[in-house]
Amino acid sequence: MTSNTAQKQSVLSSKEAIERESHFVAANYKPLPVLLNRAEGVYAWDLEGNKYLDMMSAYSAVSCGHSHPRIIKVLTEQAKTLAMTSRAYHSNTLGPFMEKLCRVAEMDLALPMNTGAEAVETAIKAARQWGYMVKKIPDNKAEIIVANGNFHGRTTTIIGFSSEADYRKNFGPFTPGFVSVPFDDIKAIEAAITPNTCAVMFEPIQGEAGIKVPHDGFLSQMRKLCTEKNVLMVMDEVQSGLGRTGKMFAWQHENAKPDLLILGKALGGGVLPVSAVVGTKEVMGLFVPGSHGSTFGGNPLACAVGLEALNVLIEENMVENSAKLGAYMLEQMKGINSPLIREVRGKGLWIGVDFEPGKVSARTVCERMMARGILSKETHETVVRFAPPLIISKEQIDWALGQFREVLREIEAG
Ligand SMILES: *Cc1c(COP(=O)(O)O)cnc(C)c1O
């Protein structure tokens, strides 16, 4: 049905385009062998016109669905009016976007960035600055506690405290000042806190590690511990935030509001890179002119889109849909009786199926699902994730579950 538009848009066949890509693009990814050409809502189409249900949502960047009409309208109107100013001048889009974000996150001050990694870097600077100025940690001694298995992005500072060998290899030397402890282990965190600890930074659910959900009570225990020890709680909700787990923010599951909250991905409405750090006045109020910046951060186009992404998430009840259908999908997934599956984990529309190592690779499962019209992507060797746009319907989930069960049966039969 889309082959006409496809031909108009591109003179390259899928095969040619993929070859061109591998010839000229540094090979830092290993995509599934499909060339997407168009997308709308929860669906995407390849160049040949095959239709796919998106169970990946670009790592949650497309939580509002592909090309949401309201977001596209704001995007195009703002692009025609004023797209880029730099922060050398004011615009009438930054204030309203940051106000909305602060109100939704129940925070005082925000700082806009572009990518998730930049927002994480911003939070690291904010936490260290608080450590020196308020907690009076001696110069250059501030420590931040992080969790094994973390994923916070790809800058040299961030990969320095990753526990993934692939992320670090040949990229040192690394930034000092980070201490890594086991995830979901409140005792280990407590033991790692010293008088020089300015923050504990972690994902409330570890996404790239394989959708690892901590035990109930972990977030509230963390909140209590951080308050007692005068340490900032910094939560990276770049992937878990904005409805993915069935609450606007994952911290709301346990009323464990952090001091700094890092957002990205879905904040860009599925069309632009938009990220931000939101936090308390005590921490975010320490920034002064010259202490931090970004040429593109807070540009009018990004702000208009970010604001509309928040509006759409709220007004179209996407968070409620994530809670309701996420619970349904998790229950269905857990009910699948297959010797291939080791564990099913998740919260909201964010589910990881962990396969028995040696029995089948997650990559194979993703390839088989793709052949049946479902897009996902493995993380590590054993986990397949299901993270559709939050606008998905029960019927669409049921269809995907049916296809997934068929794939498992196929593989079980050999
Ligand atoms: C994706 C992600 C990041 C990094 O975001 P980029 O936009 O790729 O820089 C940071 N933290 C978490 C939890 C993420 O999932």
Short mmCIF file of C-alpha atoms and ligand atoms in Angstrom, two decimals:
data_model
loop_
_atom_site.label_atom_id
_atom_site.label_comp_id
_atom_site.label_asym_id
_atom_site.label_seq_id
_atom_site.Cartn_x
_atom_site.Cartn_y
_atom_site.Cartn_z
CA MET A 1 0.00 0.00 0.00
CA THR A 2 2.93 2.34 0.48
CA SER A 3 5.13 1.19 -2.36
CA ASN A 4 4.26 4.24 -4.48
CA THR A 5 5.30 6.77 -1.86
CA ALA A 6 8.27 4.59 -1.08
CA GLN A 7 9.48 4.72 -4.67
CA LYS A 8 8.99 8.46 -4.87
CA GLN A 9 10.96 9.04 -1.69
CA SER A 10 13.91 6.84 -2.46
CA VAL A 11 15.64 5.48 -5.51
CA LEU A 12 17.46 2.89 -3.42
CA SER A 13 16.08 -0.56 -2.70
CA SER A 14 16.22 -1.76 0.91
CA LYS A 15 19.17 -3.94 0.09
CA GLU A 16 21.06 -1.11 -1.62
CA ALA A 17 20.31 1.35 1.16
CA ILE A 18 21.45 -1.09 3.85
CA GLU A 19 24.64 -1.75 1.87
CA ARG A 20 25.24 1.98 1.47
CA GLU A 21 24.74 2.40 5.19
CA SER A 22 27.20 -0.29 6.14
CA HIS A 23 29.71 1.14 3.66
CA PHE A 24 29.62 4.72 4.96
CA VAL A 25 28.40 4.54 8.56
CA ALA A 26 30.76 3.55 11.37
CA ALA A 27 29.49 0.22 12.63
CA ASN A 28 28.48 1.15 16.20
CA TYR A 29 25.08 -0.59 15.91
CA LYS A 30 23.85 -3.94 14.66
CA PRO A 31 20.32 -3.13 13.43
CA LEU A 32 17.78 -5.76 12.51
CA PRO A 33 17.76 -6.18 8.72
CA VAL A 34 14.73 -4.02 7.96
CA LEU A 35 14.58 -0.58 6.37
CA LEU A 36 11.76 1.51 7.80
CA ASN A 37 10.26 4.00 5.46
CA ARG A 38 7.15 5.34 7.16
CA ALA A 39 5.38 5.16 10.50
CA GLU A 40 2.16 6.27 12.11
CA GLY A 41 0.85 5.60 15.60
CA VAL A 42 1.93 2.13 16.70
CA TYR A 43 2.77 0.94 13.19
CA ALA A 44 5.76 1.24 10.89
CA TRP A 45 6.17 0.15 7.28
CA ASP A 46 9.26 -0.99 5.44
CA LEU A 47 10.18 0.03 1.91
CA GLU A 48 8.39 -2.98 0.46
CA GLY A 49 5.19 -1.94 2.23
CA ASN A 50 5.25 -4.62 4.94
CA LYS A 51 3.54 -3.46 8.11
CA TYR A 52 5.04 -3.84 11.59
CA LEU A 53 3.70 -3.29 15.09
CA ASP A 54 6.33 -1.27 16.95
CA MET A 55 7.11 -2.97 20.27
CA MET A 56 10.27 -0.97 20.72
CA SER A 57 9.22 2.70 20.45
CA ALA A 58 12.82 3.76 19.75
CA TYR A 59 13.84 2.95 23.35
CA SER A 60 10.76 4.89 24.60
CA ALA A 61 11.41 8.00 22.49
CA VAL A 62 8.18 7.28 20.60
CA SER A 63 5.95 6.78 23.65
CA CYS A 64 3.31 9.14 22.17
CA GLY A 65 3.25 7.09 18.96
CA HIS A 66 4.82 7.89 15.61
CA SER A 67 3.95 11.24 14.05
CA HIS A 68 1.33 12.18 16.61
CA PRO A 69 -0.87 14.70 14.74
CA ARG A 70 -0.83 17.30 17.53
CA ILE A 71 2.94 17.07 17.92
CA ILE A 72 3.51 17.29 14.16
CA LYS A 73 1.25 20.34 14.00
CA VAL A 74 3.21 22.13 16.73
CA LEU A 75 6.50 21.03 15.18
CA THR A 76 5.69 22.42 11.75
CA GLU A 77 4.10 25.64 13.02
CA GLN A 78 6.99 26.40 15.36
CA ALA A 79 9.53 25.55 12.63
CA LYS A 80 7.92 28.15 10.40
CA THR A 81 7.81 30.77 13.18
CA LEU A 82 11.03 30.48 15.15
CA ALA A 83 13.14 27.36 15.42
CA MET A 84 16.44 28.30 16.93
CA THR A 85 17.64 31.21 19.02
CA SER A 86 20.36 29.85 21.31
CA ARG A 87 20.07 30.91 24.93
CA ALA A 88 21.74 34.21 24.07
CA TYR A 89 18.15 35.52 23.80
CA HIS A 90 14.81 34.75 25.36
CA SER A 91 11.98 32.99 23.55
CA ASN A 92 8.36 32.60 24.54
CA THR A 93 8.53 28.81 24.44
CA LEU A 94 11.14 28.01 27.12
CA GLY A 95 9.23 29.40 30.11
CA PRO A 96 5.96 27.58 29.44
CA PHE A 97 7.71 24.27 28.71
CA MET A 98 9.84 24.38 31.85
CA GLU A 99 6.86 25.53 33.95
CA LYS A 100 4.80 22.58 32.75
CA LEU A 101 7.66 20.18 33.40
CA CYS A 102 8.26 21.52 36.91
CA ARG A 103 4.56 21.27 37.74
CA VAL A 104 4.20 17.76 36.37
CA ALA A 105 7.38 16.60 38.14
CA GLU A 106 6.52 18.50 41.36
CA MET A 107 9.89 20.27 41.21
CA ASP A 108 11.14 23.88 41.41
CA LEU A 109 13.66 24.44 38.62
CA ALA A 110 14.54 22.79 35.32
CA LEU A 111 17.34 22.96 32.78
CA PRO A 112 16.78 21.86 29.18
CA MET A 113 19.29 19.80 27.23
CA ASN A 114 19.06 17.70 24.08
CA THR A 115 20.11 14.09 24.59
CA GLY A 116 19.76 11.90 27.64
CA ALA A 117 23.52 11.73 28.14
CA GLU A 118 23.76 15.52 28.27
CA ALA A 119 21.04 15.64 30.90
CA VAL A 120 22.91 13.00 32.92
CA GLU A 121 26.08 15.10 32.63
CA THR A 122 24.07 18.12 33.78
CA ALA A 123 22.81 16.20 36.82
CA ILE A 124 26.36 15.10 37.67
CA LYS A 125 27.50 18.73 37.56
CA ALA A 126 24.52 19.87 39.62
CA ALA A 127 25.12 17.18 42.26
CA ARG A 128 28.85 17.87 42.52
CA GLN A 129 28.25 21.61 42.71
CA TRP A 130 25.78 21.06 45.57
CA GLY A 131 28.34 18.79 47.24
CA TYR A 132 30.96 21.54 47.28
CA MET A 133 28.77 24.57 47.88
CA VAL A 134 26.21 23.22 50.33
CA LYS A 135 27.54 19.97 51.83
CA LYS A 136 31.08 21.46 51.95
CA ILE A 137 32.85 18.42 50.53
CA PRO A 138 36.58 19.22 50.07
CA ASP A 139 37.54 20.36 46.55
CA ASN A 140 37.59 17.62 43.90
CA LYS A 141 36.66 14.91 46.40
CA ALA A 142 32.96 14.51 45.58
CA GLU A 143 31.79 10.94 45.02
CA ILE A 144 28.68 9.71 43.26
CA ILE A 145 27.40 6.19 43.93
CA VAL A 146 26.01 4.36 40.91
CA ALA A 147 24.65 0.84 40.33
CA ASN A 148 26.26 -2.10 38.58
CA GLY A 149 24.49 -2.73 35.28
CA ASN A 150 23.63 0.96 34.91
CA PHE A 151 23.01 2.64 31.59
CA HIS A 152 23.22 6.43 31.58
CA GLY A 153 24.49 7.17 28.07
CA ARG A 154 27.70 7.18 26.09
CA THR A 155 29.90 10.16 26.98
CA THR A 156 33.40 9.42 28.24
CA THR A 157 32.49 10.36 31.82
CA ILE A 158 29.36 8.19 31.80
CA ILE A 159 30.90 5.07 30.27
CA GLY A 160 33.68 5.36 32.85
CA PHE A 161 31.25 4.13 35.52
CA SER A 162 29.53 1.54 33.34
CA SER A 163 30.00 -2.11 34.24
CA GLU A 164 29.75 -3.17 30.58
CA ALA A 165 33.16 -4.08 29.17
CA ASP A 166 32.00 -3.32 25.58
CA TYR A 167 31.03 0.23 26.50
CA ARG A 168 34.45 0.98 28.06
CA LYS A 169 37.03 -0.95 26.10
CA ASN A 170 39.67 1.32 24.53
CA PHE A 171 37.94 4.52 25.64
CA GLY A 172 39.85 5.31 28.86
CA PRO A 173 41.19 7.08 30.83
CA PHE A 174 37.98 7.70 32.75
CA THR A 175 36.65 10.40 35.06
CA PRO A 176 37.21 9.62 38.75
CA GLY A 177 34.63 10.17 41.48
CA PHE A 178 32.20 7.30 40.88
CA VAL A 179 31.66 4.23 43.04
CA SER A 180 29.60 1.33 41.70
CA VAL A 181 27.63 -1.04 43.93
CA PRO A 182 25.11 -3.84 43.22
CA PHE A 183 21.69 -2.64 42.03
CA ASP A 184 18.71 -3.10 44.35
CA ASP A 185 20.96 -3.53 47.38
CA ILE A 186 20.23 -0.86 49.95
CA LYS A 187 22.85 -2.24 52.38
CA ALA A 188 25.59 -1.98 49.75
CA ILE A 189 24.60 1.60 49.01
CA GLU A 190 24.60 2.51 52.67
CA ALA A 191 28.04 0.94 53.13
CA ALA A 192 29.41 2.92 50.15
CA ILE A 193 28.33 6.31 51.48
CA THR A 194 31.20 8.41 52.86
CA PRO A 195 31.34 12.03 54.07
CA ASN A 196 32.35 12.90 50.46
CA THR A 197 29.30 11.30 48.82
CA CYS A 198 27.24 13.98 47.12
CA ALA A 199 24.72 11.74 45.34
CA VAL A 200 23.39 8.31 44.57
CA MET A 201 22.41 8.15 40.90
CA PHE A 202 20.42 5.25 39.51
CA GLU A 203 17.62 4.11 37.21
CA PRO A 204 14.45 3.15 39.15
CA ILE A 205 14.16 0.21 36.74
CA GLN A 206 17.30 -0.71 34.80
CA GLY A 207 16.29 -0.61 31.15
CA GLU A 208 19.29 -1.53 29.04
CA ALA A 209 20.40 -4.05 31.68
CA GLY A 210 17.29 -6.06 30.75
CA ILE A 211 14.34 -4.29 32.41
CA LYS A 212 15.46 -5.15 35.92
CA VAL A 213 12.82 -4.20 38.48
CA PRO A 214 14.04 -3.68 42.07
CA HIS A 215 12.16 -5.21 45.01
CA ASP A 216 9.10 -3.36 46.32
CA GLY A 217 10.19 -0.77 48.81
CA PHE A 218 13.62 -0.15 47.28
CA LEU A 219 12.83 3.36 46.05
CA SER A 220 11.33 4.49 49.34
CA GLN A 221 14.25 2.94 51.25
CA MET A 222 16.61 4.87 48.99
CA ARG A 223 14.71 8.08 49.66
CA LYS A 224 14.93 7.54 53.41
CA LEU A 225 18.63 6.64 53.29
CA CYS A 226 19.57 9.65 51.14
CA THR A 227 17.70 12.04 53.42
CA GLU A 228 19.29 10.55 56.55
CA LYS A 229 22.80 10.71 55.12
CA ASN A 230 22.46 14.13 53.47
CA VAL A 231 23.09 12.68 50.01
CA LEU A 232 21.17 13.68 46.89
CA MET A 233 18.94 11.11 45.28
CA VAL A 234 19.34 11.46 41.51
CA MET A 235 17.00 9.40 39.43
CA ASP A 236 17.64 8.75 35.76
CA GLU A 237 14.16 8.41 34.28
CA VAL A 238 15.25 9.02 30.69
CA GLN A 239 13.66 5.71 29.73
CA SER A 240 11.35 4.90 32.66
CA GLY A 241 9.80 8.36 32.83
CA LEU A 242 6.76 9.94 31.20
CA GLY A 243 4.34 7.08 31.60
CA ARG A 244 6.42 4.10 30.55
CA THR A 245 5.98 2.23 33.86
CA GLY A 246 2.30 3.10 34.34
CA LYS A 247 2.94 6.24 36.41
CA MET A 248 4.10 9.56 35.03
CA PHE A 249 7.41 8.88 36.81
CA ALA A 250 8.60 5.58 38.25
CA TRP A 251 9.37 7.27 41.59
CA GLN A 252 5.64 7.79 42.06
CA HIS A 253 5.12 4.04 42.57
CA GLU A 254 6.64 4.52 46.03
CA ASN A 255 6.23 8.23 46.57
CA ALA A 256 10.03 8.47 46.55
CA LYS A 257 10.60 11.85 44.96
CA PRO A 258 14.25 12.38 44.02
CA ASP A 259 16.21 15.62 44.43
CA LEU A 260 17.13 15.54 40.75
CA LEU A 261 15.12 13.86 38.03
CA ILE A 262 16.64 13.24 34.59
CA LEU A 263 14.31 13.02 31.60
CA GLY A 264 14.76 12.56 27.86
CA LYS A 265 13.59 10.23 25.10
CA ALA A 266 9.76 10.58 25.19
CA LEU A 267 10.13 14.25 26.15
CA GLY A 268 10.88 14.93 22.47
CA GLY A 269 7.46 13.64 21.41
CA GLY A 270 9.05 11.11 19.08
CA VAL A 271 10.37 13.76 16.71
CA LEU A 272 13.31 15.58 18.33
CA PRO A 273 15.99 15.03 20.96
CA VAL A 274 14.72 16.87 24.05
CA SER A 275 16.02 16.21 27.56
CA ALA A 276 16.00 18.00 30.87
CA VAL A 277 17.01 17.89 34.50
CA VAL A 278 14.37 18.98 36.99
CA GLY A 279 15.07 19.40 40.65
CA THR A 280 14.81 21.25 43.89
CA LYS A 281 15.72 24.90 44.23
CA GLU A 282 18.41 23.93 46.75
CA VAL A 283 20.31 22.05 44.02
CA MET A 284 19.26 23.55 40.69
CA GLY A 285 19.34 27.09 42.11
CA LEU A 286 23.14 26.91 42.35
CA PHE A 287 23.72 27.30 38.61
CA VAL A 288 24.84 30.80 37.63
CA PRO A 289 25.49 32.32 34.20
CA GLY A 290 28.55 30.69 32.70
CA SER A 291 28.45 27.55 34.86
CA HIS A 292 26.75 25.36 32.26
CA GLY A 293 25.24 25.61 28.80
CA SER A 294 24.14 24.08 25.52
CA THR A 295 23.77 25.74 22.13
CA PHE A 296 20.68 23.75 21.19
CA GLY A 297 19.33 23.07 24.70
CA GLY A 298 16.00 24.85 25.17
CA ASN A 299 15.62 25.93 21.55
CA PRO A 300 12.11 27.09 20.60
CA LEU A 301 11.40 24.12 18.35
CA ALA A 302 12.36 21.64 21.07
CA CYS A 303 10.43 23.55 23.73
CA ALA A 304 7.24 23.75 21.70
CA VAL A 305 7.44 20.05 20.90
CA GLY A 306 8.35 19.08 24.49
CA LEU A 307 5.42 21.02 25.89
CA GLU A 308 3.02 19.43 23.43
CA ALA A 309 4.43 15.97 24.19
CA LEU A 310 3.59 16.52 27.88
CA ASN A 311 0.14 17.85 27.02
CA VAL A 312 -0.62 14.91 24.75
CA LEU A 313 0.62 12.34 27.30
CA ILE A 314 -1.66 13.82 29.94
CA GLU A 315 -4.73 14.77 27.91
CA GLU A 316 -4.85 11.47 26.03
CA ASN A 317 -4.52 9.40 29.24
CA MET A 318 -1.46 7.58 27.98
CA VAL A 319 -0.12 7.00 31.48
CA GLU A 320 -3.37 5.31 32.54
CA ASN A 321 -3.30 3.21 29.37
CA SER A 322 0.25 2.16 30.18
CA ALA A 323 -0.78 1.08 33.69
CA LYS A 324 -3.88 -0.80 32.58
CA LEU A 325 -2.62 -2.51 29.44
CA GLY A 326 0.85 -2.98 30.91
CA ALA A 327 -0.60 -4.97 33.79
CA TYR A 328 -2.63 -7.01 31.32
CA MET A 329 0.33 -7.70 29.03
CA LEU A 330 2.58 -8.65 31.95
CA GLU A 331 -0.01 -11.09 33.27
CA GLN A 332 -0.41 -12.65 29.82
CA MET A 333 3.36 -12.89 29.32
CA LYS A 334 3.84 -14.48 32.74
CA GLY A 335 1.16 -17.00 31.83
CA ILE A 336 3.09 -18.26 28.81
CA ASN A 337 4.35 -21.74 29.58
CA SER A 338 7.54 -22.18 27.59
CA PRO A 339 10.75 -24.00 28.51
CA LEU A 340 12.62 -21.26 26.64
CA ILE A 341 11.65 -18.51 29.08
CA ARG A 342 13.66 -17.94 32.25
CA GLU A 343 11.84 -14.90 33.61
CA VAL A 344 9.34 -12.20 32.66
CA ARG A 345 9.84 -8.79 34.28
CA GLY A 346 8.35 -5.36 33.91
CA LYS A 347 6.11 -2.53 34.94
CA GLY A 348 3.60 -0.69 32.79
CA LEU A 349 4.12 -1.07 29.06
CA TRP A 350 7.74 -2.04 29.62
CA ILE A 351 8.30 -5.78 29.72
CA GLY A 352 11.44 -7.85 29.35
CA VAL A 353 11.31 -11.53 28.54
CA ASP A 354 14.51 -13.19 29.69
CA PHE A 355 15.33 -16.37 27.76
CA GLU A 356 17.25 -19.39 29.03
CA PRO A 357 20.85 -18.90 27.92
CA GLY A 358 21.94 -21.57 25.48
CA LYS A 359 18.39 -22.47 24.45
CA VAL A 360 17.72 -19.53 22.14
CA SER A 361 19.28 -16.11 21.58
CA ALA A 362 17.15 -13.01 22.08
CA ARG A 363 18.34 -11.87 18.66
CA THR A 364 16.80 -14.96 17.03
CA VAL A 365 13.50 -14.30 18.78
CA CYS A 366 13.56 -10.68 17.52
CA GLU A 367 14.27 -11.83 13.96
CA ARG A 368 11.43 -14.37 14.08
CA MET A 369 9.05 -11.76 15.45
CA MET A 370 10.09 -9.32 12.74
CA ALA A 371 9.20 -11.89 10.10
CA ARG A 372 5.73 -11.92 11.68
CA GLY A 373 5.39 -8.15 11.77
CA ILE A 374 6.57 -7.21 15.24
CA LEU A 375 9.52 -4.93 15.85
CA SER A 376 11.58 -5.32 19.00
CA LYS A 377 15.26 -5.39 19.82
CA GLU A 378 17.25 -7.63 22.08
CA THR A 379 19.25 -6.29 25.00
CA HIS A 380 22.23 -8.40 25.98
CA GLU A 381 22.06 -11.97 24.68
CA THR A 382 18.96 -13.10 26.50
CA VAL A 383 16.35 -10.34 26.88
CA VAL A 384 13.62 -9.33 24.42
CA ARG A 385 11.74 -6.18 25.32
CA PHE A 386 8.15 -5.21 24.72
CA ALA A 387 7.75 -1.45 24.98
CA PRO A 388 5.11 -0.24 22.54
CA PRO A 389 3.92 3.34 22.17
CA LEU A 390 1.63 4.10 25.12
CA ILE A 391 -1.34 4.54 22.75
CA ILE A 392 -1.47 0.83 21.93
CA SER A 393 -4.84 -0.94 22.25
CA LYS A 394 -5.74 -4.25 23.89
CA GLU A 395 -6.54 -5.76 20.47
CA GLN A 396 -3.10 -4.85 19.18
CA ILE A 397 -1.46 -6.34 22.28
CA ASP A 398 -3.50 -9.53 21.90
CA TRP A 399 -2.37 -9.83 18.30
CA ALA A 400 1.27 -9.36 19.30
CA LEU A 401 0.92 -11.93 22.11
CA GLY A 402 -0.50 -14.41 19.62
CA GLN A 403 2.41 -13.90 17.25
CA PHE A 404 4.90 -14.15 20.10
CA ARG A 405 3.40 -17.47 21.27
CA GLU A 406 3.66 -18.76 17.68
CA VAL A 407 7.33 -17.75 17.52
CA LEU A 408 8.02 -19.62 20.76
CA ARG A 409 6.24 -22.71 19.44
CA GLU A 410 8.23 -22.55 16.20
CA ILE A 411 11.52 -22.38 18.11
CA GLU A 412 10.49 -25.09 20.58
CA ALA A 413 9.65 -27.38 17.66
CA GLY A 414 13.18 -26.73 16.31
C1 LIG B 1 18.83 6.16 26.66
C2 LIG B 1 19.23 6.49 28.04
C3 LIG B 1 20.17 7.50 28.31
C4 LIG B 1 20.93 8.23 27.24
O1 LIG B 1 20.12 8.94 26.36
P1 LIG B 1 20.70 9.44 24.95
O2 LIG B 1 19.62 10.33 24.42
O3 LIG B 1 20.94 8.22 24.12
O4 LIG B 1 21.97 10.16 25.24
C5 LIG B 1 20.41 7.80 29.63
N1 LIG B 1 19.80 7.13 30.63
C6 LIG B 1 18.92 6.14 30.41
C7 LIG B 1 18.26 5.46 31.56
C8 LIG B 1 18.62 5.77 29.10
O5 LIG B 1 17.77 4.76 28.87
#
